[in-house]
Amino acid sequence: MHRRQLLALAAGLSFAGACRPSFAQAIDEDAILRDPEAPMGGNPKGDVTVVAFLDYNCPYCKKSAPDLARAVRDDGHIRLVYKDWPILSEASVYGAQIALAAKYQGAYEKVHAALMAIPGRGITQERMLKAIQASGVDLKRLDAELQAHAADITALLRRNLAQAESLGLRGTPTYLIGPFKTPTLDYAQFREAFADARARQADK
């Protein structure tokens, strides 16, 4: 299935409506960096912002996730913005929806970590649900919030798609670190990218 068709499942769009050319969309930097509905991690007042476009069925996202989390924690001054961008499978859409629903009980990062820790690719909804259950999240409340906030979650996924297309992104993971756009990194490379972003900001 085409990646835009997959997001249309979550966004409530027809396929034709989901396929508007990306060149017609302008980049809205403020919306990308400061969408009030986007989950955040790290230090909200950090001096460097990292925007992470991710899919829970992306093996490269899973490989770099622990290194990103450790690099952000060790630095202490990184503002991390999560952009759920489910482009790989129908289960990816489900994972994004359930993670975003968890935000309403303050458990986005807990669910995010649980989903990223599932090994392999082609992860099913059933495996995702088992991992979330094992994380200790209140599933009854999670289901209620998924229903109650369905429209907000759909709108956020639509914005994430539009932002990814406006940036010309081709796949996951993609990390925006200060002025830099990069794919998979390891711990040392994340730390180096943070330092480079700070140096660039200091030169302005």
Coordinates of N, CA and C in Angstrom, one line a residue:
M1 N 0.8 -1.2 0.0 CA 0.0 0.0 0.0 C 0.9 1.2 0.0
H2 N 0.5 2.2 -0.8 CA 1.2 3.5 -0.9 C 1.2 4.2 0.5
R3 N 2.4 4.8 0.8 CA 2.5 5.4 2.1 C 1.4 6.5 2.4
R4 N 1.0 7.3 1.4 CA 0.0 8.3 1.6 C -1.4 7.7 1.8
Q5 N -1.6 6.5 1.2 CA -2.8 5.8 1.5 C -2.9 5.4 2.9
L6 N -1.8 5.0 3.5 CA -1.7 4.5 4.9 C -2.1 5.6 5.8
L7 N -1.5 6.8 5.6 CA -1.8 7.9 6.5 C -3.2 8.4 6.3
A8 N -3.8 8.2 5.1 CA -5.2 8.5 4.9 C -6.1 7.7 5.8
L9 N -5.7 6.5 6.1 CA -6.5 5.7 7.0 C -6.7 6.4 8.4
A10 N -5.6 7.1 8.8 CA -5.7 7.8 10.1 C -6.3 9.2 9.9
A11 N -6.0 9.8 8.8 CA -6.4 11.2 8.6 C -7.8 11.4 8.1
G12 N -8.5 10.3 7.7 CA -9.8 10.4 7.2 C -9.9 11.1 5.9
L13 N -8.9 10.9 5.0 CA -8.8 11.6 3.7 C -9.1 10.5 2.7
S14 N -9.6 11.0 1.5 CA -9.6 10.2 0.3 C -8.2 10.1 -0.2
F15 N -7.9 9.1 -1.0 CA -6.5 9.0 -1.5 C -6.2 10.2 -2.4
A16 N -7.1 10.6 -3.2 CA -6.8 11.8 -4.0 C -6.5 13.0 -3.2
G17 N -7.2 13.2 -2.1 CA -7.0 14.3 -1.2 C -5.6 14.3 -0.5
A18 N -5.1 13.0 -0.3 CA -3.8 12.9 0.4 C -2.6 13.0 -0.5
C19 N -2.9 13.2 -1.8 CA -1.8 13.2 -2.8 C -1.5 14.5 -3.4
R20 N -1.8 15.6 -2.8 CA -1.5 16.9 -3.3 C 0.0 17.0 -3.4
P21 N 0.5 17.6 -4.5 CA 2.0 17.7 -4.7 C 2.7 18.4 -3.5
S22 N 3.8 17.9 -3.1 CA 4.5 18.5 -1.9 C 5.0 19.9 -2.3
F23 N 5.3 20.1 -3.6 CA 5.9 21.4 -3.9 C 4.9 22.5 -3.8
A24 N 3.6 22.2 -3.6 CA 2.6 23.2 -3.4 C 2.5 23.7 -2.0
Q25 N 3.3 23.1 -1.1 CA 3.2 23.4 0.3 C 4.4 24.2 0.8
A26 N 4.2 25.3 1.5 CA 5.3 26.1 2.0 C 5.7 25.5 3.3
I27 N 7.0 25.7 3.7 CA 7.5 25.2 5.0 C 7.1 26.2 6.0
D28 N 6.4 25.7 7.1 CA 6.0 26.5 8.2 C 6.9 26.2 9.4
E29 N 8.0 26.9 9.5 CA 9.0 26.5 10.5 C 8.4 26.5 11.9
D30 N 7.6 27.5 12.2 CA 7.0 27.7 13.6 C 6.1 26.5 13.9
A31 N 5.3 26.0 12.9 CA 4.4 24.9 13.1 C 5.2 23.6 13.4
I32 N 6.3 23.5 12.6 CA 7.2 22.3 12.8 C 7.8 22.3 14.2
L33 N 8.3 23.4 14.6 CA 9.1 23.4 15.9 C 8.2 23.6 17.1
R34 N 7.0 24.2 16.9 CA 6.2 24.6 18.1 C 4.7 24.2 18.1
D35 N 4.4 23.1 17.4 CA 3.0 22.7 17.4 C 2.7 22.3 18.8
P36 N 1.7 23.0 19.4 CA 1.4 22.8 20.8 C 0.8 21.4 21.1
E37 N 0.4 20.7 20.1 CA -0.2 19.3 20.3 C 0.9 18.2 20.1
A38 N 2.1 18.6 19.6 CA 3.1 17.6 19.4 C 3.7 17.2 20.7
P39 N 3.9 15.9 21.0 CA 4.6 15.4 22.2 C 6.0 16.0 22.3
M40 N 6.4 16.2 23.5 CA 7.8 16.7 23.7 C 8.5 15.9 24.8
G41 N 9.8 15.9 24.6 CA 10.7 15.3 25.6 C 11.9 16.2 25.9
G42 N 12.8 15.7 26.7 CA 14.0 16.5 27.0 C 13.6 17.7 27.9
N43 N 14.3 18.8 27.6 CA 14.2 20.0 28.4 C 13.3 21.0 27.6
P44 N 12.1 21.3 28.0 CA 11.2 22.3 27.2 C 11.9 23.6 27.0
K45 N 12.9 24.0 27.8 CA 13.6 25.3 27.7 C 15.0 25.1 27.1
G46 N 15.2 23.9 26.5 CA 16.5 23.7 25.9 C 16.9 24.6 24.8
D47 N 18.2 24.8 24.6 CA 18.8 25.7 23.7 C 18.9 25.2 22.3
V48 N 18.7 23.8 22.1 CA 18.7 23.2 20.8 C 17.5 22.3 20.7
T49 N 16.8 22.5 19.6 CA 15.6 21.7 19.3 C 15.9 20.6 18.4
V50 N 15.5 19.4 18.7 CA 15.5 18.2 17.8 C 14.1 17.8 17.5
V51 N 13.8 17.7 16.2 CA 12.5 17.3 15.7 C 12.7 15.9 15.1
A52 N 12.0 14.9 15.6 CA 12.2 13.5 15.2 C 10.9 13.0 14.4
F53 N 11.1 12.7 13.1 CA 10.0 12.1 12.4 C 10.2 10.6 12.4
L54 N 9.2 9.9 12.9 CA 9.4 8.5 13.2 C 8.2 7.6 12.9
D55 N 8.5 6.3 12.7 CA 7.5 5.3 12.4 C 7.8 4.1 13.3
Y56 N 6.7 3.6 14.0 CA 7.0 2.5 14.9 C 7.2 1.1 14.2
N57 N 7.2 1.1 12.9 CA 7.6 -0.1 12.2 C 8.9 0.1 11.4
C58 N 9.6 1.1 11.8 CA 10.9 1.5 11.1 C 12.0 0.9 11.9
P59 N 12.8 -0.1 11.4 CA 13.9 -0.7 12.1 C 15.0 0.3 12.4
Y60 N 15.2 1.3 11.5 CA 16.3 2.3 11.8 C 15.9 3.3 12.9
C61 N 14.6 3.6 13.0 CA 14.1 4.4 14.1 C 14.4 3.7 15.4
K62 N 14.1 2.3 15.4 CA 14.3 1.6 16.6 C 15.7 1.5 17.0
K63 N 16.6 1.4 16.0 CA 18.0 1.3 16.3 C 18.6 2.5 16.9
S64 N 18.1 3.7 16.4 CA 18.7 4.9 16.9 C 17.9 5.5 18.2
A65 N 16.7 4.9 18.4 CA 15.9 5.5 19.5 C 16.6 5.5 20.9
P66 N 17.3 4.4 21.3 CA 18.0 4.4 22.6 C 19.1 5.4 22.6
D67 N 19.8 5.5 21.5 CA 20.9 6.5 21.5 C 20.4 7.9 21.6
L68 N 19.3 8.2 20.9 CA 18.7 9.5 20.9 C 18.3 9.8 22.4
A69 N 17.6 8.9 23.0 CA 17.1 9.1 24.4 C 18.3 9.4 25.3
R70 N 19.3 8.6 25.2 CA 20.5 8.8 26.1 C 21.2 10.1 25.8
A71 N 21.4 10.4 24.5 CA 22.1 11.7 24.2 C 21.3 12.9 24.7
V72 N 20.0 12.8 24.6 CA 19.1 13.9 25.1 C 19.2 14.0 26.6
R73 N 19.2 12.9 27.3 CA 19.2 12.9 28.7 C 20.6 13.3 29.2
D74 N 21.7 12.9 28.6 CA 23.0 13.2 29.1 C 23.3 14.7 28.8
D75 N 22.8 15.3 27.7 CA 23.0 16.7 27.4 C 22.3 17.6 28.4
G76 N 21.0 17.3 28.6 CA 20.2 18.1 29.6 C 19.7 19.4 29.0
H77 N 20.0 19.8 27.8 CA 19.5 21.1 27.3 C 19.0 20.9 25.9
I78 N 18.4 19.8 25.6 CA 17.8 19.5 24.3 C 16.3 19.5 24.4
R79 N 15.7 20.2 23.6 CA 14.2 20.2 23.5 C 13.8 19.2 22.3
L80 N 13.2 18.1 22.7 CA 12.9 17.1 21.7 C 11.4 17.1 21.3
V81 N 11.1 17.2 20.0 CA 9.8 17.3 19.5 C 9.5 16.0 18.7
Y82 N 8.5 15.2 19.1 CA 8.2 14.0 18.4 C 7.2 14.2 17.3
K83 N 7.5 13.7 16.1 CA 6.5 13.8 15.0 C 6.2 12.4 14.5
D84 N 5.1 11.9 15.0 CA 4.6 10.6 14.5 C 4.3 10.7 13.0
W85 N 5.0 9.9 12.2 CA 4.8 9.9 10.8 C 4.6 8.5 10.3
P86 N 3.4 7.9 10.4 CA 3.2 6.5 10.1 C 3.1 6.2 8.6
I87 N 4.2 5.8 8.0 CA 4.2 5.7 6.5 C 4.4 4.2 6.0
L88 N 4.7 3.3 6.9 CA 5.2 2.0 6.5 C 4.1 0.9 6.5
S89 N 3.1 1.0 7.3 CA 2.1 -0.1 7.4 C 0.8 0.4 8.1
E90 N -0.3 -0.3 8.0 CA -1.5 0.0 8.7 C -1.2 0.0 10.2
A91 N -0.4 -1.0 10.7 CA 0.0 -1.1 12.1 C 0.7 0.2 12.5
S92 N 1.5 0.8 11.6 CA 2.2 2.0 12.0 C 1.2 3.1 12.4
V93 N 0.1 3.2 11.6 CA -0.9 4.2 11.9 C -1.5 3.9 13.3
Y94 N -1.8 2.7 13.6 CA -2.3 2.3 14.9 C -1.3 2.7 16.0
G95 N -0.1 2.4 15.8 CA 0.9 2.7 16.8 C 1.0 4.2 17.1
A96 N 0.9 5.0 16.0 CA 1.0 6.5 16.1 C -0.3 6.9 16.9
Q97 N -1.4 6.4 16.6 CA -2.7 6.8 17.2 C -2.6 6.5 18.7
I98 N -2.2 5.3 19.1 CA -2.2 4.9 20.5 C -1.1 5.6 21.3
A99 N 0.0 5.9 20.7 CA 1.0 6.7 21.4 C 0.5 8.1 21.6
L100 N -0.1 8.7 20.6 CA -0.6 10.1 20.8 C -1.7 10.1 21.8
A101 N -2.5 9.1 21.9 CA -3.6 9.0 22.9 C -3.0 8.9 24.3
A102 N -1.9 8.3 24.4 CA -1.2 8.1 25.7 C -0.7 9.5 26.3
K103 N -0.5 10.4 25.4 CA -0.1 11.8 25.8 C -1.1 12.4 26.8
Y104 N -2.3 12.0 26.7 CA -3.3 12.7 27.5 C -3.3 12.1 29.0
Q105 N -2.6 11.1 29.2 CA -2.3 10.6 30.6 C -0.9 10.8 31.0
G106 N -0.2 11.6 30.2 CA 1.3 11.9 30.5 C 2.2 10.7 30.2
A107 N 1.8 9.8 29.3 CA 2.5 8.6 29.1 C 3.0 8.4 27.7
Y108 N 3.1 9.5 26.9 CA 3.5 9.4 25.5 C 4.9 8.7 25.5
E109 N 5.9 9.2 26.2 CA 7.2 8.6 26.1 C 7.3 7.2 26.6
K110 N 6.5 6.8 27.6 CA 6.5 5.5 28.0 C 6.0 4.5 26.9
V111 N 4.9 4.9 26.3 CA 4.4 4.1 25.2 C 5.3 4.1 24.0
H112 N 5.9 5.3 23.7 CA 6.9 5.4 22.6 C 8.0 4.5 22.8
A113 N 8.6 4.5 24.0 CA 9.7 3.6 24.3 C 9.3 2.1 24.2
A114 N 8.1 1.8 24.6 CA 7.6 0.4 24.5 C 7.5 -0.1 23.1
L115 N 7.0 0.8 22.2 CA 6.8 0.5 20.8 C 8.1 0.4 20.1
M116 N 9.0 1.3 20.4 CA 10.3 1.3 19.8 C 11.2 0.1 20.2
A117 N 10.9 -0.5 21.4 CA 11.6 -1.6 21.9 C 11.2 -3.0 21.3
I118 N 10.1 -3.0 20.5 CA 9.7 -4.3 19.9 C 10.7 -4.6 18.7
P119 N 11.3 -5.7 18.8 CA 12.3 -6.0 17.7 C 11.7 -6.4 16.4
G120 N 12.5 -6.1 15.3 CA 12.0 -6.5 14.0 C 11.2 -5.5 13.3
R121 N 10.7 -5.9 12.1 CA 9.8 -5.0 11.3 C 8.5 -5.8 11.0
G122 N 7.6 -5.1 10.5 CA 6.3 -5.7 10.2 C 5.5 -6.0 11.5
I123 N 5.7 -5.2 12.5 CA 5.1 -5.4 13.8 C 3.6 -5.2 13.7
T124 N 2.8 -6.2 14.2 CA 1.4 -6.1 14.1 C 0.8 -5.3 15.3
Q125 N -0.5 -5.0 15.1 CA -1.2 -4.2 16.2 C -1.2 -5.1 17.4
E126 N -1.4 -6.4 17.3 CA -1.5 -7.2 18.5 C -0.2 -7.2 19.3
R127 N 1.0 -7.2 18.6 CA 2.3 -7.1 19.3 C 2.4 -5.7 20.0
M128 N 2.0 -4.7 19.3 CA 2.0 -3.4 19.8 C 1.2 -3.3 21.1
L129 N 0.0 -3.8 21.1 CA -0.9 -3.8 22.2 C -0.3 -4.5 23.4
K130 N 0.4 -5.7 23.2 CA 1.0 -6.4 24.2 C 2.1 -5.6 24.9
A131 N 2.9 -5.0 24.0 CA 4.0 -4.2 24.5 C 3.5 -3.0 25.4
I132 N 2.5 -2.4 24.9 CA 1.9 -1.2 25.7 C 1.3 -1.7 27.0
Q133 N 0.7 -2.9 27.0 CA 0.1 -3.4 28.2 C 1.2 -3.7 29.2
A134 N 2.4 -4.2 28.7 CA 3.5 -4.6 29.6 C 4.1 -3.3 30.2
S135 N 3.9 -2.2 29.5 CA 4.6 -0.9 30.0 C 3.9 -0.4 31.3
G136 N 2.7 -0.9 31.6 CA 2.0 -0.4 32.8 C 1.0 0.7 32.5
V137 N 0.8 1.1 31.3 CA -0.1 2.2 31.0 C -1.5 1.7 31.3
D138 N -2.4 2.6 31.7 CA -3.8 2.3 32.0 C -4.5 2.1 30.6
L139 N -4.7 0.8 30.2 CA -5.3 0.6 28.9 C -6.8 1.0 28.8
K140 N -7.5 0.9 29.8 CA -8.9 1.3 29.8 C -9.0 2.8 29.6
R141 N -8.2 3.6 30.3 CA -8.1 5.0 30.1 C -7.6 5.4 28.7
L142 N -6.6 4.6 28.3 CA -6.0 4.8 27.0 C -7.0 4.7 25.8
D143 N -7.8 3.6 25.9 CA -8.9 3.4 24.9 C -9.9 4.6 25.0
A144 N -10.2 5.0 26.1 CA -11.2 6.1 26.3 C -10.6 7.4 25.7
E145 N -9.4 7.6 25.9 CA -8.7 8.9 25.4 C -8.6 8.8 23.9
L146 N -8.3 7.6 23.4 CA -8.2 7.4 21.9 C -9.5 7.8 21.2
Q147 N -10.6 7.4 21.9 CA -11.9 7.7 21.3 C -12.3 9.2 21.5
A148 N -12.0 9.7 22.7 CA -12.4 11.1 23.0 C -11.6 12.1 22.2
H149 N -10.3 11.8 21.9 CA -9.4 12.7 21.2 C -9.1 12.3 19.8
A150 N -10.0 11.5 19.2 CA -9.8 11.0 17.8 C -9.6 12.1 16.8
A151 N -10.4 13.1 16.9 CA -10.3 14.2 15.9 C -9.0 15.0 16.1
D152 N -8.5 15.2 17.3 CA -7.3 15.9 17.6 C -6.1 15.1 17.1
I153 N -6.1 13.8 17.3 CA -5.0 12.9 16.9 C -5.0 12.9 15.4
T154 N -6.1 12.8 14.7 CA -6.2 12.8 13.3 C -5.6 14.1 12.7
A155 N -6.0 15.2 13.3 CA -5.5 16.5 12.8 C -4.0 16.6 13.0
L156 N -3.5 16.1 14.1 CA -2.0 16.2 14.3 C -1.3 15.3 13.3
L157 N -1.8 14.1 13.0 CA -1.2 13.3 12.0 C -1.2 13.9 10.6
R158 N -2.3 14.6 10.3 CA -2.4 15.3 9.0 C -1.3 16.4 9.0
R159 N -1.2 17.1 10.1 CA -0.2 18.2 10.1 C 1.2 17.6 9.9
N160 N 1.5 16.5 10.6 CA 2.8 15.9 10.5 C 3.1 15.5 9.1
L161 N 2.1 14.9 8.4 CA 2.3 14.5 7.0 C 2.6 15.8 6.1
A162 N 1.8 16.8 6.3 CA 2.0 18.0 5.5 C 3.4 18.6 5.8
Q163 N 3.8 18.6 7.0 CA 5.2 19.1 7.4 C 6.3 18.3 6.7
A164 N 6.1 17.0 6.8 CA 7.1 16.1 6.2 C 7.2 16.3 4.7
E165 N 6.1 16.5 4.1 CA 6.1 16.7 2.6 C 6.6 18.1 2.3
S166 N 6.3 19.1 3.1 CA 6.9 20.4 2.8 C 8.4 20.4 2.9
L167 N 8.9 19.6 3.7 CA 10.4 19.5 3.9 C 11.0 18.5 2.9
G168 N 10.2 17.8 2.1 CA 10.7 16.9 1.1 C 11.3 15.7 1.7
L169 N 10.8 15.3 2.9 CA 11.4 14.1 3.6 C 11.0 12.8 2.8
R170 N 11.9 11.9 2.7 CA 11.8 10.7 1.9 C 11.5 9.4 2.8
G171 N 11.8 9.5 4.1 CA 11.6 8.3 4.9 C 12.0 8.5 6.3
T172 N 11.8 7.5 7.1 CA 12.1 7.6 8.6 C 13.3 6.7 8.9
P173 N 14.0 7.1 9.9 CA 13.9 8.3 10.7 C 14.5 9.5 10.0
T174 N 13.9 10.7 10.3 CA 14.6 12.0 9.9 C 14.6 12.8 11.1
Y175 N 15.8 13.4 11.4 CA 16.0 14.2 12.6 C 16.4 15.6 12.1
L176 N 15.7 16.6 12.5 CA 16.0 18.0 12.3 C 16.7 18.5 13.6
I177 N 18.0 18.8 13.5 CA 18.7 19.2 14.7 C 19.3 20.6 14.4
G178 N 18.7 21.6 15.0 CA 19.1 23.0 14.7 C 18.9 23.2 13.2
P179 N 19.9 23.6 12.5 CA 19.8 23.8 11.0 C 20.0 22.6 10.2
F180 N 20.3 21.4 10.8 CA 20.7 20.2 10.1 C 19.5 19.2 10.0
K181 N 19.5 18.5 8.8 CA 18.5 17.4 8.6 C 19.3 16.2 8.3
T182 N 19.1 15.1 9.1 CA 19.9 13.9 9.0 C 19.1 12.7 9.3
P183 N 19.5 11.5 8.7 CA 18.8 10.2 9.0 C 19.4 9.6 10.2
T184 N 19.5 8.3 10.3 CA 19.9 7.6 11.5 C 21.3 8.0 12.0
L185 N 21.3 8.2 13.3 CA 22.6 8.6 14.0 C 22.8 7.7 15.2
D186 N 24.0 7.6 15.7 CA 24.3 6.9 16.9 C 24.5 7.9 18.0
Y187 N 24.8 7.4 19.2 CA 25.0 8.3 20.4 C 26.0 9.4 20.1
A188 N 27.2 9.0 19.7 CA 28.3 9.9 19.5 C 27.9 11.0 18.4
Q189 N 27.2 10.5 17.3 CA 26.8 11.4 16.3 C 25.7 12.4 16.7
F190 N 24.8 11.9 17.6 CA 23.8 12.8 18.1 C 24.5 13.9 18.9
R191 N 25.5 13.5 19.8 CA 26.2 14.5 20.6 C 27.0 15.5 19.7
E192 N 27.6 15.0 18.7 CA 28.3 15.9 17.7 C 27.3 16.8 17.0
A193 N 26.2 16.3 16.6 CA 25.2 17.2 16.0 C 24.7 18.3 16.9
F194 N 24.5 17.9 18.2 CA 24.1 19.0 19.2 C 25.1 20.1 19.2
A195 N 26.4 19.7 19.3 CA 27.4 20.6 19.4 C 27.5 21.5 18.2
D196 N 27.4 20.9 17.0 CA 27.4 21.6 15.8 C 26.3 22.6 15.7
A197 N 25.1 22.2 16.1 CA 23.9 23.1 16.1 C 24.2 24.3 17.0
R198 N 24.8 24.1 18.2 CA 25.1 25.2 19.1 C 26.1 26.1 18.5
A199 N 27.1 25.6 17.9 CA 28.1 26.4 17.2 C 27.5 27.2 16.1
R200 N 26.6 26.7 15.4 CA 26.0 27.4 14.3 C 25.1 28.6 14.9
Q201 N 24.4 28.3 16.0 CA 23.6 29.3 16.6 C 24.5 30.4 17.2
A202 N 25.7 30.1 17.7 CA 26.6 31.1 18.3 C 27.2 32.0 17.2
D203 N 27.2 31.5 16.0 CA 27.8 32.3 14.9 C 26.8 33.3 14.3
K204 N 25.6 33.1 14.7 CA 24.6 34.1 14.1 C 24.7 35.4 14.7

